[in-house]
mmCIF file of C-alpha atoms and ligand atoms in Angstrom:
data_model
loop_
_atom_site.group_PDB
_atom_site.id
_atom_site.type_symbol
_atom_site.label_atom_id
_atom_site.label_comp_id
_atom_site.label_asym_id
_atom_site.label_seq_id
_atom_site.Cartn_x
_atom_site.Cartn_y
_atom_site.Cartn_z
ATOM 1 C CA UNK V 1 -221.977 -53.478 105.616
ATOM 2 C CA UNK V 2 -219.936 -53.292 102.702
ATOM 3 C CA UNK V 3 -217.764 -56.632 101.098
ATOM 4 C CA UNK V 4 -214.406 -55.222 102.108
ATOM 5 C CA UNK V 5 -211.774 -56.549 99.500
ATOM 6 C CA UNK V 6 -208.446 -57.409 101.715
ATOM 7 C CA UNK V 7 -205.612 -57.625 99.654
ATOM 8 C CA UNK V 8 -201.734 -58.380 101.152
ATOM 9 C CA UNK V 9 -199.226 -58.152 97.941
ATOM 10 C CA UNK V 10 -198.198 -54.730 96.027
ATOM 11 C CA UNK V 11 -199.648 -56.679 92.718
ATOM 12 C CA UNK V 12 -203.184 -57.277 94.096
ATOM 13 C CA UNK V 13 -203.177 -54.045 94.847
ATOM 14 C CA UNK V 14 -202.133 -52.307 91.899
ATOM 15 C CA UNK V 15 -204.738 -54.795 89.314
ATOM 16 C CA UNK V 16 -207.726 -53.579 91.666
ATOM 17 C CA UNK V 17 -206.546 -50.004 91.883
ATOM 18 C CA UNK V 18 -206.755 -50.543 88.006
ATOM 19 C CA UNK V 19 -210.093 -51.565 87.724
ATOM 20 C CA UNK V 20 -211.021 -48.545 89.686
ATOM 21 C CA UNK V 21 -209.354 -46.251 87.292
ATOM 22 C CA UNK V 22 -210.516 -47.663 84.703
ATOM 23 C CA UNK V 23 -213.897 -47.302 85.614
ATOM 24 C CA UNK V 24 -213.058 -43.638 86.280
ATOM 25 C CA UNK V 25 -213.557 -43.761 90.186
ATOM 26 C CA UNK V 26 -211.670 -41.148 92.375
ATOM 27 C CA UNK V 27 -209.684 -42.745 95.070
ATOM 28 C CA UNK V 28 -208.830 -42.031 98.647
ATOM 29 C CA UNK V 29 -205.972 -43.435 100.968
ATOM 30 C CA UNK V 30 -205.772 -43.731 104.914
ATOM 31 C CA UNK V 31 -202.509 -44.811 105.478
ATOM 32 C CA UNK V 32 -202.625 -46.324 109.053
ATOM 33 C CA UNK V 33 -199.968 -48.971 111.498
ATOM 34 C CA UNK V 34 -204.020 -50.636 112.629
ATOM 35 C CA UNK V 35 -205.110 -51.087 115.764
ATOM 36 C CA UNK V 36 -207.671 -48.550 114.921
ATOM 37 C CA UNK V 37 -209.684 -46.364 117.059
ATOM 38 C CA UNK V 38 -212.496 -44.096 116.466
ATOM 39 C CA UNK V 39 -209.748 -41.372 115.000
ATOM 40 C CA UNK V 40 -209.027 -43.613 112.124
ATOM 41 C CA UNK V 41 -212.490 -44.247 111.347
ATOM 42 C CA UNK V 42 -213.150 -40.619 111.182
ATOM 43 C CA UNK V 43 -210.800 -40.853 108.781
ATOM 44 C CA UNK V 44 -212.057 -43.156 106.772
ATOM 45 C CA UNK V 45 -215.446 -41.369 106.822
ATOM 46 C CA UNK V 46 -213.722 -38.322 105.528
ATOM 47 C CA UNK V 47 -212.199 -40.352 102.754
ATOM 48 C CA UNK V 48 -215.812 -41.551 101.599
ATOM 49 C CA UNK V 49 -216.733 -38.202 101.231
ATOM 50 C CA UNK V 50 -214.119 -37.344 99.214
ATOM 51 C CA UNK V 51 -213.863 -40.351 96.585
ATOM 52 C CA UNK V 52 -215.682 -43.543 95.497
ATOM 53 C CA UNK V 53 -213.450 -45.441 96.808
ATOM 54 C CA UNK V 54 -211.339 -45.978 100.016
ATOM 55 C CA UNK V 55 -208.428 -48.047 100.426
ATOM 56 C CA UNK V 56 -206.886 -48.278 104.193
ATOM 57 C CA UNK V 57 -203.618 -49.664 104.556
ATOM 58 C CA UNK V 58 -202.369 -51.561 107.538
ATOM 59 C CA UNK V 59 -198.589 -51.547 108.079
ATOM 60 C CA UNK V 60 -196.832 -51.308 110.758
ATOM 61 C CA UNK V 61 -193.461 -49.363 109.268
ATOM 62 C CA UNK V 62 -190.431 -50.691 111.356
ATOM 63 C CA UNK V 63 -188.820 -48.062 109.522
ATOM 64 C CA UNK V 64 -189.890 -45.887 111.654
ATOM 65 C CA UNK V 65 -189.203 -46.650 114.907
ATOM 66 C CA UNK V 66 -185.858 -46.259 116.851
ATOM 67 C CA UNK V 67 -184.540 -49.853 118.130
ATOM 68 C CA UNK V 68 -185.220 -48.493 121.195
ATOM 69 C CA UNK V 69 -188.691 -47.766 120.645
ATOM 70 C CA UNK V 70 -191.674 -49.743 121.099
ATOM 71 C CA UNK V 71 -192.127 -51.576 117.280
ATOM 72 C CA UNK V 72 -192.582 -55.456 118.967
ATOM 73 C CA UNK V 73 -195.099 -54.164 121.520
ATOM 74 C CA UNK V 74 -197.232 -51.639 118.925
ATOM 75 C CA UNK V 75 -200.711 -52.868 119.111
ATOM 76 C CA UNK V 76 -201.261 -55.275 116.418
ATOM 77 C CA UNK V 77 -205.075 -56.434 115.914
ATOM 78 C CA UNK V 78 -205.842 -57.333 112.180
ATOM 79 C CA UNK V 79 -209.110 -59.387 112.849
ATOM 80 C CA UNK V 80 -210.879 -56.458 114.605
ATOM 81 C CA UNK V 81 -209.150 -53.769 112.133
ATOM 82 C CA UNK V 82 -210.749 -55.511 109.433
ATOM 83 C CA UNK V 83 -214.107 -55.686 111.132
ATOM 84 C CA UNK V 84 -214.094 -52.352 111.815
ATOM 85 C CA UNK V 85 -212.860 -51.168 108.244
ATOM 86 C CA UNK V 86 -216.470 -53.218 106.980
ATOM 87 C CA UNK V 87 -218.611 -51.595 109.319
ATOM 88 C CA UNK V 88 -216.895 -48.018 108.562
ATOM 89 C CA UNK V 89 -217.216 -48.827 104.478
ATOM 90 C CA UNK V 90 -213.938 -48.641 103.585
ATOM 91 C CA UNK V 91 -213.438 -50.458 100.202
ATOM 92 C CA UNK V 92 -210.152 -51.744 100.314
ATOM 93 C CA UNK V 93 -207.031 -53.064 103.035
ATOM 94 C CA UNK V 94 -203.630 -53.451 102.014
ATOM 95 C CA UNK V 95 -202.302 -55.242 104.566
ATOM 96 C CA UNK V 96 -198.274 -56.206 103.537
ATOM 97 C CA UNK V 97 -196.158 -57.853 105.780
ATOM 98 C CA UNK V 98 -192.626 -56.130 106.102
ATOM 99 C CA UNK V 99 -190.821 -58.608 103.026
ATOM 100 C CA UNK V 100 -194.018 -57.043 100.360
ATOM 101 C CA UNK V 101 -193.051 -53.788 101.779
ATOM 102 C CA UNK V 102 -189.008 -53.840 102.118
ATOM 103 C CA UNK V 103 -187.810 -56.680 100.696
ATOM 104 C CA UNK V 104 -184.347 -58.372 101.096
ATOM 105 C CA UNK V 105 -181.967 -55.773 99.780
ATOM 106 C CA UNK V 106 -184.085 -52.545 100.185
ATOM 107 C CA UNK V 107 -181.515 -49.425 100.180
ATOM 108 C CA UNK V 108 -183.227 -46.680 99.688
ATOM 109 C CA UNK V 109 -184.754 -43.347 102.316
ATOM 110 C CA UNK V 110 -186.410 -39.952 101.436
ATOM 111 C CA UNK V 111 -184.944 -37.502 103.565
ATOM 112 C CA UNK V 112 -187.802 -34.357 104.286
ATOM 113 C CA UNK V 113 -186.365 -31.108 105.187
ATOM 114 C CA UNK V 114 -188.205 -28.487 106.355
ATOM 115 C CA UNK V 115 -191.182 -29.047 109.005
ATOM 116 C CA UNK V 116 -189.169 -32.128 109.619
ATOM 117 C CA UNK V 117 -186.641 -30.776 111.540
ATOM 118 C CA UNK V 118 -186.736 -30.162 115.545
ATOM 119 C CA UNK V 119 -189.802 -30.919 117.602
ATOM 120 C CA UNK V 120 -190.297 -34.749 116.570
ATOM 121 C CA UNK V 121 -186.878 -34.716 114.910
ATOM 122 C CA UNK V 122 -185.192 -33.962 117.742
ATOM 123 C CA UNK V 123 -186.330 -36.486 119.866
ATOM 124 C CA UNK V 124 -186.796 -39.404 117.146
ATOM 125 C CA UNK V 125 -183.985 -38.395 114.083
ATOM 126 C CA UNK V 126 -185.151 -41.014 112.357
ATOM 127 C CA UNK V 127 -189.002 -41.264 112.539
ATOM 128 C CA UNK V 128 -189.889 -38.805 109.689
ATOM 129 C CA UNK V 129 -187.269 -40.511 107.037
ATOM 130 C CA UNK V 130 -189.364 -43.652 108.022
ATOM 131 C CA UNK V 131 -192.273 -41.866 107.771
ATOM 132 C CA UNK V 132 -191.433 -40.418 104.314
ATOM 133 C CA UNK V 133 -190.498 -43.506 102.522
ATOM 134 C CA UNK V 134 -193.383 -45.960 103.526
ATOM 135 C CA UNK V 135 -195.518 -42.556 102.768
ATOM 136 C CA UNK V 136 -194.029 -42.310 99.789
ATOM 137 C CA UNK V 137 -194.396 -46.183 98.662
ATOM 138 C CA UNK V 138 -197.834 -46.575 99.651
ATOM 139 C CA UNK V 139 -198.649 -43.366 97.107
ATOM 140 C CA UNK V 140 -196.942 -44.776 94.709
ATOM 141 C CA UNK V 141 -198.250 -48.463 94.688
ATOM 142 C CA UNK V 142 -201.791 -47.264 95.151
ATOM 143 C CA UNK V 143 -201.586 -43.850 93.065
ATOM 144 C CA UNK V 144 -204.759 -42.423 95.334
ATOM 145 C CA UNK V 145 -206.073 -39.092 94.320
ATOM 146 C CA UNK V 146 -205.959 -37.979 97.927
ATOM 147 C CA UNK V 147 -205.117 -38.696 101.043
ATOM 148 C CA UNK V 148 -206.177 -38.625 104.527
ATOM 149 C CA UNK V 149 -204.049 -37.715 107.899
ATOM 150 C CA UNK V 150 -204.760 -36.805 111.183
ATOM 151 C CA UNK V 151 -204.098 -33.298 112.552
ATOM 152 C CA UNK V 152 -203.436 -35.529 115.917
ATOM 153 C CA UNK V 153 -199.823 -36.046 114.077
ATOM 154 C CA UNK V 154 -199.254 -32.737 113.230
ATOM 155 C CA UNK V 155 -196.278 -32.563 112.518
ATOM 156 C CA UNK V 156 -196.331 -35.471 110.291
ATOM 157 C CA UNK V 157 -199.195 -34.003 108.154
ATOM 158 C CA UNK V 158 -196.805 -31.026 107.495
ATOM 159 C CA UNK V 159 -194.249 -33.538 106.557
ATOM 160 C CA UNK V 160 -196.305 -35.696 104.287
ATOM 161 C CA UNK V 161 -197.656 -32.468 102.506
ATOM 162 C CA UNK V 162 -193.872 -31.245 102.202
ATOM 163 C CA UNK V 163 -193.001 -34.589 100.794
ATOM 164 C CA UNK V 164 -196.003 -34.948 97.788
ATOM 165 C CA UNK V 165 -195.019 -30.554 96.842
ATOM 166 C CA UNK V 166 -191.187 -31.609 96.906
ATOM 167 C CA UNK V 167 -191.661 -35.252 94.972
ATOM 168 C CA UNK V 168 -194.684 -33.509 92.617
ATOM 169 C CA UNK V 169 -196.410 -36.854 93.943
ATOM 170 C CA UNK V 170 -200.274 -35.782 92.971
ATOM 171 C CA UNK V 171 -202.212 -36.852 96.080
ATOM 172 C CA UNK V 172 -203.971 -33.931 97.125
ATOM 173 C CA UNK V 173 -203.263 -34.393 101.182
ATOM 174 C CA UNK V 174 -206.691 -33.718 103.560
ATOM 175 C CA UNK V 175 -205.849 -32.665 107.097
ATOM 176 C CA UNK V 176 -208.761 -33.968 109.801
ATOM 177 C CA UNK V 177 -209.216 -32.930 113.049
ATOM 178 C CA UNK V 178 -208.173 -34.723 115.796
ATOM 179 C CA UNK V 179 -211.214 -36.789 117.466
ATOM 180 C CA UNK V 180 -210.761 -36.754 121.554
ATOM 181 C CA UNK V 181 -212.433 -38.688 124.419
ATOM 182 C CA UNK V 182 -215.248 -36.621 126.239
ATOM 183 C CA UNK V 183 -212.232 -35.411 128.545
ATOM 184 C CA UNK V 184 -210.269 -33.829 125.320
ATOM 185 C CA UNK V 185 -207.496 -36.972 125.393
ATOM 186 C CA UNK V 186 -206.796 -37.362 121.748
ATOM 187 C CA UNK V 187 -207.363 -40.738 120.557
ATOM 188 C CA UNK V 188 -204.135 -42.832 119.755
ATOM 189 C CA UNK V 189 -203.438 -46.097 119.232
ATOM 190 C CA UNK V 190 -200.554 -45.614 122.325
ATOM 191 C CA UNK V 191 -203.432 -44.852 124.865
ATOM 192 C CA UNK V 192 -203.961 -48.557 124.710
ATOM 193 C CA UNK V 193 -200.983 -48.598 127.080
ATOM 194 C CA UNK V 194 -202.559 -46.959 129.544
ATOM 195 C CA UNK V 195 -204.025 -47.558 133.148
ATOM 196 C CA UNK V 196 -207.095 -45.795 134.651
ATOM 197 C CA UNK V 197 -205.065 -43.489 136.924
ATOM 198 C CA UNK V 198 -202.367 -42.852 133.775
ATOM 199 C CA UNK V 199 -205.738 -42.226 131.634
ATOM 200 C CA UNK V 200 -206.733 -39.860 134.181
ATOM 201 C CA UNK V 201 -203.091 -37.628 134.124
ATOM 202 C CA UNK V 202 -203.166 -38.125 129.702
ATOM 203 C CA UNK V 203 -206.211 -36.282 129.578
ATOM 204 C CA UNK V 204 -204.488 -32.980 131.211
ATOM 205 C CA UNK V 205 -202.163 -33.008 128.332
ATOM 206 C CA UNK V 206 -204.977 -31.207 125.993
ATOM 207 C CA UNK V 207 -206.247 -28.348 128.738
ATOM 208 C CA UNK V 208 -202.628 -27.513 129.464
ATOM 209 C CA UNK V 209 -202.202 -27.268 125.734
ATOM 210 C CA UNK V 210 -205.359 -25.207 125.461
ATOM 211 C CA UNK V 211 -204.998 -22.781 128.016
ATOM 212 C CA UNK V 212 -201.482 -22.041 126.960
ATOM 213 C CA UNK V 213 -202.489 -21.290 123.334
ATOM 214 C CA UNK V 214 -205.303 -18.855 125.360
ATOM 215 C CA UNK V 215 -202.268 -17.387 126.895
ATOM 216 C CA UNK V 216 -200.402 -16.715 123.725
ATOM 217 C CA UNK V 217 -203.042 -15.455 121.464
ATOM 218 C CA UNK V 218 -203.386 -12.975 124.499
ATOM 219 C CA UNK V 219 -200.224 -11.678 124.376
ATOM 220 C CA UNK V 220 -198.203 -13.859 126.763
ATOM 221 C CA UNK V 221 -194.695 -14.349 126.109
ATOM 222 C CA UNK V 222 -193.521 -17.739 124.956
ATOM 223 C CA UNK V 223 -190.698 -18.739 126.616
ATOM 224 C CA UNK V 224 -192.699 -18.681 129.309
ATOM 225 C CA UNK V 225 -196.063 -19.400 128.591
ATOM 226 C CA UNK V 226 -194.526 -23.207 127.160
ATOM 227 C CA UNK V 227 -192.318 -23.528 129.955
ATOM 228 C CA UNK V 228 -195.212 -22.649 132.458
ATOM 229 C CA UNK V 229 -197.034 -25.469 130.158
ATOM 230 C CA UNK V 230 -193.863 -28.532 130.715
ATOM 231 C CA UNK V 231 -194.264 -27.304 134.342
ATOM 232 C CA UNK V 232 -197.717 -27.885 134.557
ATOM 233 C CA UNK V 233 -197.514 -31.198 132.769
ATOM 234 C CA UNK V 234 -194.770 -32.351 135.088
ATOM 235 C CA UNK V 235 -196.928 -31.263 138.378
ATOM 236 C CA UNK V 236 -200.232 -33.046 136.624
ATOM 237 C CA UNK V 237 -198.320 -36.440 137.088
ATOM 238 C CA UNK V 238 -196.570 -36.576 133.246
ATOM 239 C CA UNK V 239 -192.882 -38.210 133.940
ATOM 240 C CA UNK V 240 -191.157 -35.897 131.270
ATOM 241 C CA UNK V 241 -191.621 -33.591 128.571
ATOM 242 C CA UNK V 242 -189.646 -33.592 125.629
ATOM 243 C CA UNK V 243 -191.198 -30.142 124.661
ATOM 244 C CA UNK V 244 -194.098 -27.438 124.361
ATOM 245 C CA UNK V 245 -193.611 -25.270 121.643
ATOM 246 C CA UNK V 246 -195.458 -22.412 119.557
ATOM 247 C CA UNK V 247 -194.631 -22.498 115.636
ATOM 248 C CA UNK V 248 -196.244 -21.101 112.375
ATOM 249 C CA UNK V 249 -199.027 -23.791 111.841
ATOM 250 C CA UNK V 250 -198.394 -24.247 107.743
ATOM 251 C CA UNK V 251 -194.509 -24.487 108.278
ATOM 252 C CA UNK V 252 -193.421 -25.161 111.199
ATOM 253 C CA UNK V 253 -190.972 -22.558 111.936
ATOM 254 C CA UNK V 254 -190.710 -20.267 114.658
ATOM 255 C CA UNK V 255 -193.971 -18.925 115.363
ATOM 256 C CA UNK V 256 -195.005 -15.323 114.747
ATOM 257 C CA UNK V 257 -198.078 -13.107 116.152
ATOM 258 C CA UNK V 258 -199.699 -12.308 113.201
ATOM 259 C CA UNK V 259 -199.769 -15.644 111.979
ATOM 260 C CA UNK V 260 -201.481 -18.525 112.551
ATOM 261 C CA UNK V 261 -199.654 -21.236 114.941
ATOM 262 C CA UNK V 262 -199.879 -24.093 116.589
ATOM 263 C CA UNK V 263 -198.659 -25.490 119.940
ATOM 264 C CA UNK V 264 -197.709 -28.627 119.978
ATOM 265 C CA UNK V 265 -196.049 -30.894 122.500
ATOM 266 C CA UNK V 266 -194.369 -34.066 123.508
ATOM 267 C CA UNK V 267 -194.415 -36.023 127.169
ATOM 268 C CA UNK V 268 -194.024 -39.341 128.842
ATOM 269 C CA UNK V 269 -196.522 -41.186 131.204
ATOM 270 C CA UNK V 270 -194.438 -43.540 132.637
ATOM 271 C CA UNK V 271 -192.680 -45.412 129.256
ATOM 272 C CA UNK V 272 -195.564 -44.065 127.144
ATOM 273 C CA UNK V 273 -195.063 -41.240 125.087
ATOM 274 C CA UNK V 274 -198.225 -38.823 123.647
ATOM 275 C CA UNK V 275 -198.370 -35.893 121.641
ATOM 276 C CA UNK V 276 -201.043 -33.609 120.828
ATOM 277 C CA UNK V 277 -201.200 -30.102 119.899
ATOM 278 C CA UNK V 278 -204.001 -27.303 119.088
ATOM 279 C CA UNK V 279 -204.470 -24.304 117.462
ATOM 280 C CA UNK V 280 -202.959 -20.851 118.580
ATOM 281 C CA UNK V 281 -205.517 -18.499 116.771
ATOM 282 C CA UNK V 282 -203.668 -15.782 115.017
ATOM 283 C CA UNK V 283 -203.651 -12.162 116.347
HETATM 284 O O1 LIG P 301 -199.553 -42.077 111.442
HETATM 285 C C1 LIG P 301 -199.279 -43.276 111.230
HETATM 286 O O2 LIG P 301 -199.996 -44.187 111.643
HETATM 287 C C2 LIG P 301 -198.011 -43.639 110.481
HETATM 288 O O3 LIG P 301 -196.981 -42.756 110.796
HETATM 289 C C3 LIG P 301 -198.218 -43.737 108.954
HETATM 290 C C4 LIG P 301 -198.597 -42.391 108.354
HETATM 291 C C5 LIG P 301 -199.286 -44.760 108.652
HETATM 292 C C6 LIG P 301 -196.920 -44.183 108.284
HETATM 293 O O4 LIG P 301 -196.512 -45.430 108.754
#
């Protein structure tokens, strides 16, 4: 077990990030909102293999979430975050509270076009400006040579990459895959939400996803090959779907055959909402 250094202000942060440099130590980020699960720690093992150093950060970015969404009831579990961070040999947590982070008077937002808009966007307008800026801030107070995201968030990793090429921020950005429960639910801090029986309808969300992308790579037609998919979802027992949808996996736009996509969707268990998405191999 390593001696995990848990830091809370920007300037604690930036005099150990020094020391690293100066000792000429590569470093890698996992930008997380805690209450972490075995997909963060796969994270963090990626980040080990990448630098000598790992710093975590715990923040739960009010910024973005919707005032209608669920920022008081997010999971919050700092104690057991930091235990696991120890056992997983993470180096560092940054763990701000919302004044470090945006203090009285903050004005500013970064905006991402691009593989921003629709899907997510359309939903949640204002999740990926959140998103973006407390990306964007973390980078810059702890100057990491890369950086670790999820492929769970898809959309968001095509975001954040979009963000460091637009802003010439050098973080070199790692995609990892998305680790699942032995019935293919993808891990996610918002399956902490759910019951047995709700568990049970979640974990349909990843075969209807699978079989669909099947279906396209085979030649089925989209429009209805995803709505077949929001039908299925509805019939397994989800409440609504906010959408199914094939696009080009590095950009986001409107998917083509003879590239490589990715389907990705959006639906509600009750008042919890999941994503996921997978691969639709190229023709
Ligand atoms: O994926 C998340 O947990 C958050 O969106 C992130 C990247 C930590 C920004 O708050």
């Amino acid at each position: 077990m390593s001696g995990l250094i848990v830091v809370d202000t920007i300037a604690a942060l930036r005099a150990q990030i020094r020391d690293w440099r100066q000792d000429g130590l590569r470093i890698a980020m996992v930008p997380t909102m805690g209450a972490l699960h075995d997909g963060h720690i796969s994270l963090v093992r990626i980040a080990l293999e990448q630098a000598e150093r790992c710093v975590v950060s715990i923040f739960v970015n009010p910024t973005q979430f919707a005032p209608t969404e669920d920022l008081d009831k997010y999971p919050r579990q700092l104690a057991r975050d930091i235990e696991r961070l120890q056992e997983a040999g993470a180096h560092l947590a940054f763990t701000p509270g919302v004044a470090e982070m945006y203090p009285d008077g903050f004005a500013t937002k970064i905006s991402v076009g691009g593989p921003a808009a629709g899907l997510e966007t359309d939903f949640r307008p204002t999740f990926f400006d959140g998103v973006a800026t407390v990306v964007a801030k973390l980078f810059l107070q702890a100057a990491p040579n890369c950086a670790v995201f999820g492929e769970k968030d898809y959309q968001q990793l095509c975001v954040v990459r979009q963000l460091c090429r637009d802003l010439n921020l050098p973080v070199e950005i790692i995609g990892a895959p998305t680790v699942r429960d032995s019935h293919g639910l993808a891990m996610s801090s918002r399956n902490a939400y759910l019951g047995e029986a709700e568990l049970e309808v979640a974990r349909k969300l990843n075969s209807v996803l699978r079989r669909t992308a099947a279906e396209l790579a085979a030649g089925a037609n989209e429009t209805s090959a995803t709505g077949d998919a929001a039908e299925a979802l509805i019939r397994a027992g989800f409440r609504k779907v906010d959408y199914v949808a094939a696009r080009e996996a590095g950009t986001l736009a409107p998917w083509r055959r003879d590239r490589d996509g990715r389907l990705l969707a959006a639906a509600w268990l009750g008042t919890t909402r999941l994503i996921d998405n997978v691969e639709i191999p190229g023709a």
